[in-house]
Coordinates of C-alpha atoms and ligand atoms in Angstrom, one line a residue:
V933 CA 14.6 25.2 21.9
E934 CA 14.2 28.5 20.2
R935 CA 13.0 27.7 16.7
V936 CA 10.7 24.9 15.5
L937 CA 9.9 24.2 11.9
L938 CA 7.1 21.9 10.8
V939 CA 7.2 20.7 7.2
N940 CA 4.6 18.6 5.3
A941 CA 6.8 16.5 3.0
G942 CA 5.8 16.9 -0.6
T943 CA 5.0 13.8 -2.7
D944 CA 8.1 12.0 -4.0
A945 CA 9.3 12.6 -7.6
G946 CA 7.5 10.4 -10.1
V947 CA 4.4 9.7 -8.1
A948 CA 1.0 10.2 -9.8
S949 CA -1.0 13.2 -8.6
I950 CA -4.5 13.1 -7.2
A951 CA -6.7 15.8 -8.6
N952 CA -6.7 17.7 -5.3
D953 CA -2.9 17.7 -4.8
G954 CA -1.6 21.1 -3.9
T955 CA -5.1 22.6 -4.0
F956 CA -5.9 22.3 -0.3
P957 CA -3.5 23.1 2.6
A958 CA -1.9 20.5 4.7
L959 CA -3.6 21.2 8.0
G960 CA -1.6 18.9 10.4
V961 CA 1.6 21.0 10.4
V962 CA -0.4 24.2 10.9
S963 CA -2.4 22.8 13.8
L964 CA 0.8 21.5 15.5
A965 CA 2.4 24.9 15.1
T966 CA -0.7 26.6 16.6
V967 CA -0.6 24.5 19.8
L968 CA 3.1 25.0 20.1
A969 CA 2.8 28.7 19.7
Q970 CA 0.2 28.8 22.5
D971 CA 1.9 26.5 24.9
H972 CA 5.4 27.9 24.3
P973 CA 5.0 31.5 23.4
G974 CA 8.8 32.1 23.5
I975 CA 9.4 29.7 20.6
D976 CA 9.6 31.0 16.9
V977 CA 7.5 28.4 15.1
Q978 CA 6.6 28.1 11.4
A979 CA 4.7 25.6 9.2
L980 CA 5.6 24.9 5.6
D981 CA 4.2 22.6 2.9
G982 CA 6.6 20.9 0.5
Q983 CA 3.7 20.0 -1.7
V984 CA 3.6 23.6 -2.9
I985 CA 7.2 24.7 -2.4
A986 CA 9.9 23.7 -4.9
A987 CA 12.6 21.5 -3.3
P988 CA 15.5 24.0 -3.7
E989 CA 13.5 26.8 -2.2
L990 CA 12.4 24.6 0.7
E991 CA 16.0 23.6 1.4
R992 CA 17.1 27.3 1.4
T993 CA 14.2 28.2 3.7
I994 CA 15.1 25.4 6.2
R995 CA 18.8 26.3 6.2
A996 CA 18.0 30.0 6.7
F997 CA 15.5 29.4 9.5
K998 CA 18.0 27.1 11.3
P999 CA 15.4 25.2 13.4
D1000 CA 16.4 23.5 16.6
V1001 CA 13.6 21.0 16.0
L1002 CA 12.5 19.9 12.5
G1003 CA 9.1 18.1 12.5
I1004 CA 8.2 16.3 9.3
S1005 CA 4.8 15.0 8.3
V1006 CA 5.3 11.8 6.4
L1007 CA 2.9 9.9 4.1
G1008 CA 3.5 6.7 2.2
V1009 CA 4.3 8.5 -1.0
S1010 CA 6.5 11.2 0.6
Y1011 CA 8.9 9.0 2.5
Q1012 CA 12.0 9.6 0.3
T1013 CA 11.4 13.3 0.5
S1014 CA 11.0 13.1 4.3
L1015 CA 14.3 11.3 4.6
W1016 CA 15.9 14.0 2.5
L1017 CA 14.4 16.7 4.7
A1018 CA 15.6 14.9 7.8
E1019 CA 19.2 14.8 6.3
I1020 CA 19.0 18.6 5.9
G1021 CA 17.8 18.9 9.4
K1022 CA 20.6 16.8 10.9
S1023 CA 23.2 18.7 8.8
I1024 CA 22.3 21.9 10.6
G1025 CA 22.1 20.3 14.0
A1026 CA 18.3 20.0 14.4
T1027 CA 16.5 17.4 16.4
T1028 CA 14.3 15.5 13.9
I1029 CA 10.9 14.0 14.5
F1030 CA 8.6 12.3 12.1
G1031 CA 4.8 12.1 12.4
N1032 CA 1.6 11.2 10.4
D1033 CA 0.2 7.9 9.1
H1034 CA 3.2 6.4 7.3
A1035 CA 5.6 7.2 10.1
I1036 CA 3.2 5.9 12.7
M1037 CA 2.8 2.6 10.9
L1038 CA 6.6 2.0 10.4
A1039 CA 7.9 3.9 13.4
R1040 CA 10.1 1.0 14.8
E1041 CA 11.4 0.1 11.4
I1042 CA 12.3 3.7 10.7
L1043 CA 14.2 4.2 14.0
K1044 CA 16.1 0.9 13.6
R1045 CA 17.4 2.0 10.2
R1046 CA 17.5 5.8 9.8
D1047 CA 20.0 7.7 11.9
V1048 CA 18.7 11.0 10.5
V1049 CA 15.4 10.4 12.3
D1050 CA 15.7 11.0 16.0
Y1051 CA 12.0 10.3 17.1
V1052 CA 8.6 9.4 15.7
C1053 CA 5.4 10.7 17.1
A1054 CA 2.8 7.9 16.8
A1055 CA -0.2 10.1 17.9
D1056 CA -3.2 10.4 15.5
V1057 CA -4.0 13.7 17.3
G1058 CA -0.4 14.9 17.5
E1059 CA -0.7 18.5 18.9
F1060 CA -0.4 17.7 22.6
A1061 CA 2.1 14.9 22.2
F1062 CA 4.3 17.3 20.2
S1063 CA 4.0 20.1 22.7
A1064 CA 4.9 17.6 25.5
F1065 CA 7.9 16.5 23.3
I1066 CA 9.2 20.1 23.3
D1067 CA 8.7 20.2 27.1
F1068 CA 10.9 17.1 27.3
L1069 CA 13.6 18.7 25.0
Q1070 CA 13.5 21.7 27.4
G1071 CA 14.1 19.5 30.3
K1072 CA 10.6 20.1 31.8
R1073 CA 9.5 16.4 31.8
P1074 CA 11.0 13.0 31.4
I1075 CA 11.0 11.2 28.0
H1076 CA 8.7 8.4 29.2
S1077 CA 5.9 10.9 29.9
V1078 CA 5.6 12.1 26.4
P1079 CA 2.5 10.5 24.9
K1080 CA 2.9 8.3 21.9
L1081 CA 6.6 9.2 21.5
V1082 CA 8.6 6.4 19.8
H1083 CA 12.2 6.6 20.9
R1084 CA 15.3 4.4 20.9
T1085 CA 16.3 2.4 24.0
H1086 CA 18.9 -0.4 24.7
D1087 CA 16.1 -2.8 23.9
G1088 CA 15.2 -1.2 20.6
P1089 CA 12.5 1.4 19.8
V1090 CA 9.7 1.8 22.3
C1091 CA 6.4 3.7 22.2
N1092 CA 5.0 5.6 25.3
E1093 CA 1.4 4.3 25.3
L1094 CA -0.2 7.3 27.0
P1095 CA -3.5 9.1 26.1
E1096 CA -2.8 11.6 23.3
L1097 CA -5.7 14.0 24.4
P1098 CA -5.1 15.7 27.7
T1099 CA -8.2 15.3 29.9
D1100 CA -7.9 18.8 31.5
R1101 CA -8.5 20.4 28.1
H1102 CA -11.8 18.6 27.5
R1103 CA -15.0 20.7 27.5
K1104 CA -18.3 19.2 28.3
G1105 CA -20.5 19.1 25.3
G1106 CA -24.2 18.8 24.5
P1107 CA -26.2 15.7 23.7
L1108 CA -23.4 13.9 21.8
T1109 CA -21.6 13.0 25.1
R1110 CA -18.3 14.9 24.9
F1111 CA -16.9 17.0 22.1
D1112 CA -13.4 15.6 22.4
L1113 CA -11.9 17.6 19.5
D1114 CA -12.7 20.9 21.1
S1115 CA -9.5 20.5 23.0
I1116 CA -7.6 21.2 19.7
P1117 CA -7.4 25.0 19.3
V1118 CA -8.7 26.7 16.2
P1119 CA -5.6 26.7 13.9
D1120 CA -3.8 29.9 13.2
R1121 CA -3.4 29.6 9.5
T1122 CA -1.1 32.7 9.4
L1123 CA 1.7 30.4 10.7
Q1124 CA 2.2 29.4 7.1
P1125 CA 3.9 32.1 4.9
A1126 CA 1.5 34.2 2.8
A1127 CA 3.1 32.9 -0.5
V1128 CA 2.3 29.3 0.5
R1129 CA -1.3 30.2 1.3
D1130 CA -1.7 32.0 -2.0
S1131 CA -0.4 29.0 -4.0
Y1132 CA -3.3 26.8 -2.8
L1133 CA -5.8 29.3 -4.2
T1134 CA -3.9 29.6 -7.5
N1135 CA -3.7 25.8 -7.8
Y1136 CA -7.4 25.4 -6.9
L1137 CA -8.5 28.0 -9.4
N1138 CA -6.4 26.5 -12.2
R1139 CA -7.9 23.1 -11.6
Y1140 CA -11.5 23.9 -10.6
G1141 CA -12.1 27.5 -11.6
T1142 CA -14.7 26.4 -14.2
L1143 CA -16.9 25.0 -11.4
H1144 CA -17.2 28.5 -9.9
Q1145 CA -18.0 30.7 -12.9
G1146 CA -19.5 34.1 -11.9
E1147 CA -18.5 33.5 -8.2
L1148 CA -15.6 35.0 -6.2
V1149 CA -13.3 32.4 -4.7
S1150 CA -11.3 34.4 -2.2
G1151 CA -9.4 31.6 -0.4
V1152 CA -9.3 27.9 0.3
A1153 CA -8.7 26.3 3.7
T1154 CA -8.7 22.8 5.2
M1155 CA -10.4 22.2 8.6
N1156 CA -11.0 19.2 10.7
R1157 CA -13.6 19.3 13.4
A1158 CA -14.6 15.6 13.4
R1159 CA -12.7 12.4 12.7
G1160 CA -13.7 8.8 12.1
C1161 CA -16.2 6.7 10.3
A1162 CA -19.3 4.6 11.1
R1163 CA -17.4 1.6 9.7
V1164 CA -14.9 1.8 12.5
K1165 CA -15.6 -1.9 13.4
A1166 CA -15.5 -3.2 9.8
P1167 CA -13.7 -0.7 7.7
C1168 CA -13.4 -0.9 3.9
S1169 CA -10.8 -3.6 3.1
F1170 CA -8.4 -1.0 1.6
C1171 CA -8.8 1.7 4.2
G1172 CA -5.6 2.4 6.1
I1173 CA -6.7 5.4 8.2
A1174 CA -5.0 5.0 11.5
D1175 CA -7.9 5.7 13.9
L1176 CA -11.5 5.6 12.7
S1177 CA -13.1 6.1 16.1
V1178 CA -15.7 8.9 15.8
R1179 CA -14.9 12.1 17.5
F1180 CA -16.4 15.6 17.3
S1181 CA -16.0 19.3 18.1
S1182 CA -19.0 21.3 19.3
P1183 CA -20.9 23.4 16.7
A1184 CA -19.6 26.5 18.4
V1185 CA -16.0 25.5 17.8
F1186 CA -16.8 24.3 14.3
W1187 CA -18.1 27.8 13.3
S1188 CA -15.3 29.6 15.1
D1189 CA -12.9 27.5 12.9
V1190 CA -14.8 28.6 9.8
R1191 CA -14.7 32.3 10.9
A1192 CA -10.9 32.1 11.6
A1193 CA -10.3 30.6 8.1
Q1194 CA -12.3 33.5 6.7
D1195 CA -10.4 36.1 8.7
D1196 CA -6.9 34.5 8.3
V1197 CA -6.9 33.5 4.6
G1198 CA -10.2 34.9 3.2
A1199 CA -11.4 31.3 2.8
S1200 CA -14.7 31.0 0.9
I1201 CA -14.1 27.3 0.2
L1202 CA -13.4 24.9 3.2
Y1203 CA -12.4 21.3 3.0
E1204 CA -13.7 19.6 6.1
A1205 CA -11.4 16.5 6.4
F1206 CA -13.9 14.5 8.6
D1207 CA -13.5 10.9 7.2
S1208 CA -17.2 10.4 6.8
M1209 CA -19.6 13.4 7.2
S1210 CA -22.6 11.2 6.2
S1211 CA -21.9 9.0 9.3
A1212 CA -23.0 11.8 11.6
P1213 CA -26.5 13.0 10.7
R1214 CA -27.2 14.2 14.3
W1215 CA -24.1 16.3 14.3
L1216 CA -25.1 17.8 11.0
D1217 CA -28.4 18.9 12.5
L1218 CA -26.5 20.5 15.4
L1219 CA -24.2 22.3 12.9
V1220 CA -27.1 23.6 11.0
E1221 CA -28.9 24.7 14.2
G1222 CA -25.7 26.4 15.5
R1223 CA -24.8 28.2 12.3
P1224 CA -24.4 31.9 13.1
D1225 CA -26.5 34.3 11.0
D1226 CA -23.6 36.5 10.1
V1227 CA -21.1 33.8 8.9
G1228 CA -21.7 34.6 5.3
D1229 CA -21.9 31.9 2.7
P1230 CA -18.9 29.5 3.3
K1231 CA -18.9 26.6 0.9
L1232 CA -17.9 23.2 2.3
F1233 CA -16.3 20.2 0.6
V1234 CA -17.0 17.0 2.6
Y1235 CA -16.4 13.2 2.5
T1236 CA -19.6 11.3 2.2
Q1237 CA -20.6 7.6 1.7
A1238 CA -23.0 6.5 -1.1
S1239 CA -24.7 3.9 1.1
E1240 CA -25.5 6.6 3.7
T1241 CA -26.8 9.1 1.2
T1242 CA -30.5 9.9 1.4
P1243 CA -32.7 12.8 0.3
R1244 CA -32.6 14.0 4.0
L1245 CA -28.8 14.0 4.0
V1246 CA -28.7 16.0 0.8
E1247 CA -31.1 18.5 2.5
Q1248 CA -28.8 18.8 5.5
Y1249 CA -25.9 19.4 3.2
N1250 CA -27.7 22.1 1.4
A1251 CA -28.6 23.8 4.7
L1252 CA -25.0 23.5 5.8
G1253 CA -23.5 25.0 2.5
V1254 CA -21.9 21.8 1.1
Y1255 CA -21.0 22.6 -2.5
R1256 CA -19.0 19.4 -3.4
V1257 CA -18.7 15.9 -2.0
N1258 CA -15.9 13.4 -2.0
I1259 CA -17.2 9.8 -2.4
G1260 CA -15.3 6.6 -2.5
L1261 CA -17.4 4.9 -5.2
E1262 CA -14.7 2.3 -5.7
S1263 CA -16.4 -0.1 -8.2
G1264 CA -19.3 -0.5 -10.6
D1265 CA -19.7 -4.1 -9.7
T1266 CA -22.0 -5.1 -6.8
R1267 CA -20.0 -8.2 -5.8
M1268 CA -16.8 -6.2 -5.7
L1269 CA -18.4 -3.5 -3.7
K1270 CA -19.4 -6.0 -1.1
I1271 CA -15.9 -7.4 -0.9
L1272 CA -14.2 -3.9 -0.9
K1273 CA -16.7 -2.1 1.4
G1274 CA -19.5 -4.1 2.9
R1275 CA -22.9 -5.6 2.7
R1276 CA -24.8 -2.4 2.3
D1277 CA -22.9 -1.3 -0.8
S1278 CA -24.0 -1.9 -4.4
L1279 CA -23.9 -0.4 -7.8
E1280 CA -27.5 0.7 -7.3
S1281 CA -26.7 2.6 -4.0
N1282 CA -23.7 4.2 -5.8
Q1283 CA -25.9 5.3 -8.7
Q1284 CA -28.8 6.5 -6.5
A1285 CA -26.4 8.6 -4.4
C1286 CA -24.9 10.2 -7.5
I1287 CA -28.3 10.9 -9.0
L1288 CA -29.4 12.6 -5.7
F1289 CA -26.2 14.8 -5.7
K1290 CA -26.6 15.6 -9.4
E1291 CA -30.3 16.7 -8.8
A1292 CA -29.1 18.9 -5.9
G1293 CA -26.4 20.5 -8.1
I1294 CA -23.6 19.1 -5.9
P1295 CA -20.7 17.9 -8.1
I1296 CA -18.8 14.8 -7.0
Y1297 CA -15.1 14.1 -6.4
G1298 CA -15.2 10.3 -6.8
S1299 CA -12.6 7.6 -6.6
L1300 CA -12.5 4.0 -8.0
V1301 CA -10.3 1.2 -6.7
L1302 CA -9.4 -1.3 -9.3
G1303 CA -8.3 -4.8 -8.4
G1304 CA -10.1 -5.7 -5.2
A1305 CA -9.9 -9.4 -4.1
G1306 CA -11.6 -11.5 -6.8
E1307 CA -11.6 -8.8 -9.5
S1308 CA -12.5 -10.4 -12.8
H1309 CA -12.7 -9.1 -16.4
D1310 CA -16.4 -8.7 -16.1
S1311 CA -16.3 -6.8 -12.8
L1312 CA -13.5 -4.5 -14.1
Q1313 CA -15.5 -3.8 -17.3
R1314 CA -18.5 -2.9 -15.2
T1315 CA -16.4 -0.4 -13.3
V1316 CA -15.2 1.1 -16.6
D1317 CA -18.8 1.3 -17.7
F1318 CA -19.8 2.9 -14.4
A1319 CA -17.0 5.5 -14.9
H1320 CA -18.4 6.3 -18.3
W1321 CA -21.9 6.7 -16.9
L1322 CA -20.6 9.1 -14.2
T1323 CA -18.7 11.2 -16.8
D1324 CA -21.5 11.1 -19.4
N1325 CA -24.0 12.3 -16.8
Q1326 CA -21.7 15.2 -15.9
M1327 CA -21.8 14.3 -12.2
M1328 CA -18.1 14.6 -11.6
A1329 CA -16.0 17.5 -10.4
A1330 CA -13.1 15.0 -10.6
L1331 CA -12.6 11.3 -11.1
E1332 CA -9.9 9.2 -9.6
A1333 CA -8.9 5.7 -10.5
Q1334 CA -6.0 3.5 -9.5
P1335 CA -5.0 -0.1 -8.9
L1336 CA -5.6 -1.2 -5.3
Y1337 CA -2.6 -0.5 -3.0
P1338 CA -2.6 -2.9 0.0
D1339 CA -1.9 -0.3 2.7
L1340 CA -0.3 -2.2 5.6
G1341 CA -2.7 -0.4 8.0
A1342 CA -5.7 -1.8 6.0
A1343 CA -7.2 -5.3 5.9
T1344 CA -5.8 -5.9 2.5
G1345 CA -2.2 -5.1 3.8
R1346 CA -2.8 -7.5 6.8
W1347 CA -3.9 -10.3 4.4
L1348 CA -0.7 -9.8 2.4
L1349 CA 1.4 -10.1 5.6
D1350 CA -0.6 -12.9 7.2
P1351 CA -1.4 -15.8 4.8
E1352 CA -3.6 -17.5 7.3
L1353 CA -5.7 -14.4 7.7
A1354 CA -5.9 -14.1 4.0
H1355 CA -7.2 -17.7 3.6
R1356 CA -9.8 -17.1 6.3
A1357 CA -10.9 -13.9 4.5
A1358 CA -11.0 -15.7 1.2
S1359 CA -13.5 -18.3 2.5
Q1360 CA -15.6 -15.7 4.3
H1361 CA -15.9 -13.4 1.2
A1362 CA -15.8 -16.2 -1.4
F1363 CA -12.8 -15.1 -3.4
E1364 CA -10.0 -17.2 -4.6
I1365 CA -6.3 -17.0 -3.7
R1366 CA -4.6 -17.3 -7.0
D1367 CA -1.0 -17.8 -6.0
T1368 CA -0.6 -19.4 -2.6
K1369 CA 3.2 -19.8 -3.0
H1370 CA 3.7 -16.1 -3.7
L1371 CA 1.4 -15.2 -0.8
A1372 CA 3.6 -17.3 1.5
S1373 CA 6.7 -15.2 0.5
M1374 CA 5.0 -11.9 1.3
P1375 CA 5.7 -11.7 5.1
S1376 CA 9.4 -11.9 4.6
K1377 CA 9.4 -9.4 1.8
Y1378 CA 7.4 -6.7 3.5
A1379 CA 7.3 -7.3 7.3
D1380 CA 10.9 -6.2 8.0
T1381 CA 11.5 -3.0 6.0
D1382 CA 10.9 0.7 6.0
Q1383 CA 11.0 0.9 2.2
L1384 CA 7.6 0.1 0.6
D1385 CA 7.5 0.2 -3.2
F1386 CA 3.8 0.8 -3.7
D1387 CA 3.8 -0.2 -7.4
E1388 CA 5.4 -3.5 -6.5
M1389 CA 3.1 -4.1 -3.6
S1390 CA 0.1 -3.4 -5.7
R1391 CA 1.4 -5.8 -8.4
D1392 CA 2.1 -8.5 -5.8
W1393 CA -1.4 -8.0 -4.4
C1394 CA -2.9 -8.4 -7.8
R1395 CA -1.0 -11.5 -8.6
I1396 CA -2.3 -13.2 -5.5
F1397 CA -5.8 -11.9 -5.2
C1398 CA -7.1 -10.9 -8.6
N1399 CA -8.3 -12.8 -11.7
V1400 CA -7.0 -10.1 -14.0
S1401 CA -3.4 -8.9 -14.5
W1402 CA -1.9 -5.7 -13.1
E1403 CA -1.4 -4.5 -16.7
E1404 CA -5.1 -4.8 -17.2
L1405 CA -5.8 -2.7 -14.1
L1406 CA -3.4 -0.1 -15.5
E1407 CA -5.2 -0.2 -18.9
A1408 CA -8.6 0.3 -17.1
T1409 CA -7.1 3.2 -15.1
T1410 CA -5.9 4.9 -18.3
E1411 CA -9.1 4.3 -20.0
I1412 CA -11.2 5.8 -17.2
R1413 CA -8.9 8.8 -16.9
S1414 CA -8.7 9.6 -20.6
Y1415 CA -12.5 9.2 -21.1
A1416 CA -13.0 11.7 -18.2
E1417 CA -10.3 14.1 -19.4
Q1418 CA -11.5 14.2 -23.0
R1419 CA -14.9 15.3 -21.6
G1420 CA -13.5 18.1 -19.5
T1421 CA -13.5 16.2 -16.1
V1422 CA -10.3 16.5 -14.0
A1423 CA -8.7 13.1 -13.4
G1424 CA -6.2 11.8 -10.9
S1425 CA -4.6 8.6 -9.4
A1426 CA -3.2 7.9 -5.9
R1427 CA -0.2 5.9 -4.8
M1428 CA 1.2 4.7 -8.1
S1429 CA 4.0 5.9 -10.3
A1430 CA 3.1 8.4 -12.9
H1431 CA 5.0 6.6 -15.6
H1432 CA 2.5 3.8 -15.5
L1433 CA -0.2 6.1 -16.9
S1434 CA 0.3 6.1 -20.6
P1435 CA 0.1 9.5 -22.3
H1436 CA -3.3 10.5 -23.6
Ligands
B12_1211 C1 -7.0 16.4 3.8 C2 -6.2 15.3 3.2 C3 -5.4 15.6 2.1 C4 -5.3 17.0 1.6 C5 -4.2 17.8 2.4 C6 -2.9 17.0 2.4 C7 -2.2 16.9 3.7 N1 -0.9 16.5 3.6 O1 -2.7 17.1 4.8 C8 -4.9 16.8 0.1 C9 -6.2 16.6 -0.7 C10 -4.0 17.8 -0.6 C11 -4.3 15.4 0.3 C12 -3.3 14.9 -0.6 C13 -2.7 13.6 -0.4 N2 -3.2 12.6 0.4 CO1 -4.5 12.9 1.7 N3 -5.6 13.0 3.2 C14 -6.3 14.0 3.7 C15 -7.1 13.4 4.9 C16 -8.6 13.2 4.4 C17 -7.2 14.3 6.2 C18 -5.8 14.8 6.6 C19 -6.0 15.9 7.6 O2 -6.0 17.0 7.3 N4 -6.3 15.5 8.9 C20 -6.5 16.5 9.9 C21 -5.1 17.0 10.4 C22 -5.2 17.9 11.6 O3 -4.4 15.8 10.9 P1 -3.2 15.0 10.2 O4 -2.9 15.5 8.9 O5 -3.5 13.6 10.3 O6 -2.0 15.3 11.2 C23 -2.1 15.0 12.6 C24 -1.3 13.7 13.0 O7 -1.1 12.8 11.8 C25 0.0 14.2 13.6 N5 1.1 14.5 12.7 C26 1.1 14.7 11.3 N6 2.3 15.1 10.9 C27 3.1 15.2 12.0 C28 4.4 15.6 12.1 C29 5.0 15.6 13.4 C30 6.4 16.1 13.6 C31 4.2 15.3 14.5 C32 4.8 15.3 15.9 C33 2.9 14.9 14.4 C34 2.3 14.8 13.1 O8 -0.5 15.3 14.2 C35 -1.4 16.0 13.4 C36 -2.3 16.9 14.1 O9 -3.2 16.2 14.9 C37 -6.4 12.1 5.2 C38 -7.3 11.0 5.8 C39 -7.1 11.0 7.3 N7 -8.1 10.9 8.1 O10 -6.0 11.2 7.9 C40 -5.9 11.7 3.8 C41 -4.5 10.9 3.8 C42 -3.6 11.5 4.8 N8 -4.1 11.2 2.4 C43 -3.5 10.2 1.9 C44 -2.8 10.2 0.6 C45 -2.4 8.9 0.0 C46 -2.6 11.4 0.0 C47 -1.7 11.6 -1.2 C48 -0.4 10.9 -1.1 C49 -2.5 11.2 -2.5 C50 -1.6 10.9 -3.7 N9 -1.1 11.8 -4.4 O11 -1.4 9.7 -3.9 C51 -1.6 13.2 -1.2 C52 -0.3 13.6 -0.4 C53 0.1 15.0 -0.6 C54 1.1 15.4 0.5 N10 2.3 14.9 0.3 O12 0.8 16.2 1.4 C55 -3.5 9.0 2.8 C56 -2.2 8.7 3.4 C57 -1.9 7.2 3.5 C58 -0.5 6.9 4.0 N11 -0.4 6.1 5.0 O13 0.4 7.4 3.5 C59 -4.6 9.3 3.8 C60 -4.4 8.8 5.2 C61 -6.0 8.8 3.2 C62 -6.0 7.4 2.9 N12 -6.2 6.4 3.8 O14 -5.8 7.0 1.8 N13 -4.7 14.7 1.3
SF4_1212 S1 -12.5 4.2 3.2 FE1 -13.9 5.8 3.9 S2 -15.9 4.8 4.2 FE2 -14.3 3.2 4.1 S3 -13.8 2.8 6.2 FE3 -12.3 4.3 5.5 S4 -13.2 6.3 6.0 FE4 -14.9 4.8 6.2

């Protein structure tokens, strides 16, 4: 193995964009490349992002680089592009391997059906598993010792269920038990070509430049020094994130990562991809205490939860340099919020959190999920009203709205595939199953395939679980987006086809 190329597959043609698409770097491929470069210094390794490189140019680059191994980062809406990339890889003799959430969830189905995919890496933290995979290709270790590698055998695809974090790389941490994620080296962001790095900044300024008037934005970076969410035991019903267990890096490594992003790409804006920053107030204190005096004024964009937002949290965010927050607001109806998220969520807690951020001058990147189980005309209208309230009060940096997509990794997806489970959830959360016959046909439709049509799944979901039609969800989506856009707020939608959004 002399050359390894890691590519984040860009979103498939015709899929709607979220407001942040192409504005922040795909970190996974850069982090994988960093560990590989450290563990295998003889290998020429590069990371590319198909989200910001046009398809013909990406194909030319892959063919010119002639990788021995082509690793592809695959999400639900980039599966067709990923298969196209794998075909290119096979046509030039590369070994192909898929990773990331969509590939993890459908690993066996993919290997059963797609000859152009040789392996799937099912690790949530993929760096060490991938490095071990390269060792295997170089004949340095047997295949069954590569953690979380899904590979073909006579008995069908199997996954090596071994720990994905090597224990010898752990460092002992302070009061928060261990800082597991310190074992992941600070990413070398220069492993992406300069033109790719520049395009994120250009896209960011095109979309959000007005939020930074009179301020120099010199670079944008993604970082990830904590993962998981306090709701790990009872996640939001639509949340399909593969592993929500809470894991951290030490403050020292957090700030080294910030410095490296400043040095490598001049980053003044950093997107910390921790699934729920508000779930870790003690870690926030440690970050603020550990902040070096000479680190300048980096601005952080973080995920936060409305029900965990307090004046104290906002103070901590101010001290840390948080300039923007991403909140899953999801609904303007308290009953729907309890079904979608949990007992502690309500319209009131959503509004209180938004008011606190508005008073602190922190704009919100918020999203709304339309069509949770039991959605009615009234609840949908309350969400539209809430979206208007958010826009009118100028609280939003961007607003997202879309019909619920039942991710197969989420409770909603499991209900779709398991009618009995769905009936139990219906009696527990007091919602009605509207079409029992259609529900019964779902397992055979979706359990045995690697092709998931997200519009159709969302439509099926709505028919079974909602008291409104999918068309009404689309109308509400369009209404929320146009109201926001007409008032100068950036709008977006995830996991749906763009043609369903009528022009406005
Ligand atoms: C930051 C982020 C973004 C950023 C950066 C995009 C990116 N591709 O990284 C932005 C804002 C641009 C973005 C856009 C989108 N995102 Co996003 N995003 C995230 C977020 C919050 C963190 C991802 C991250 O950086 N993690 C840290 C890095 C280090 O880890 P990683 O990316 O998971 O990669 C590790 C492993 O997965 C594995 N791995 C990954 N790829 C590969 C490849 C190989 C070969 C191997 C061996 C291993 C491997 O090893 C990596 C290193 O540990 C996740 C939520 C989450 N917690 O995962 C959602 C998430 C990945 N996004 C999601 C979605 C839906 C999108 C969009 C499709 C939205 C849309 N338009 O509809 C677009 C996709 C754009 C694209 N094609 O890249 C979903 C994906 C769901 C799914 N199953 O497909 C997630 C899981 C959130 C969710 N539950 O809804 N996103
Ligand atoms: S959607 Fe967000 S808040 Fe809900 S469980 Fe997932 S990470 Fe946690």
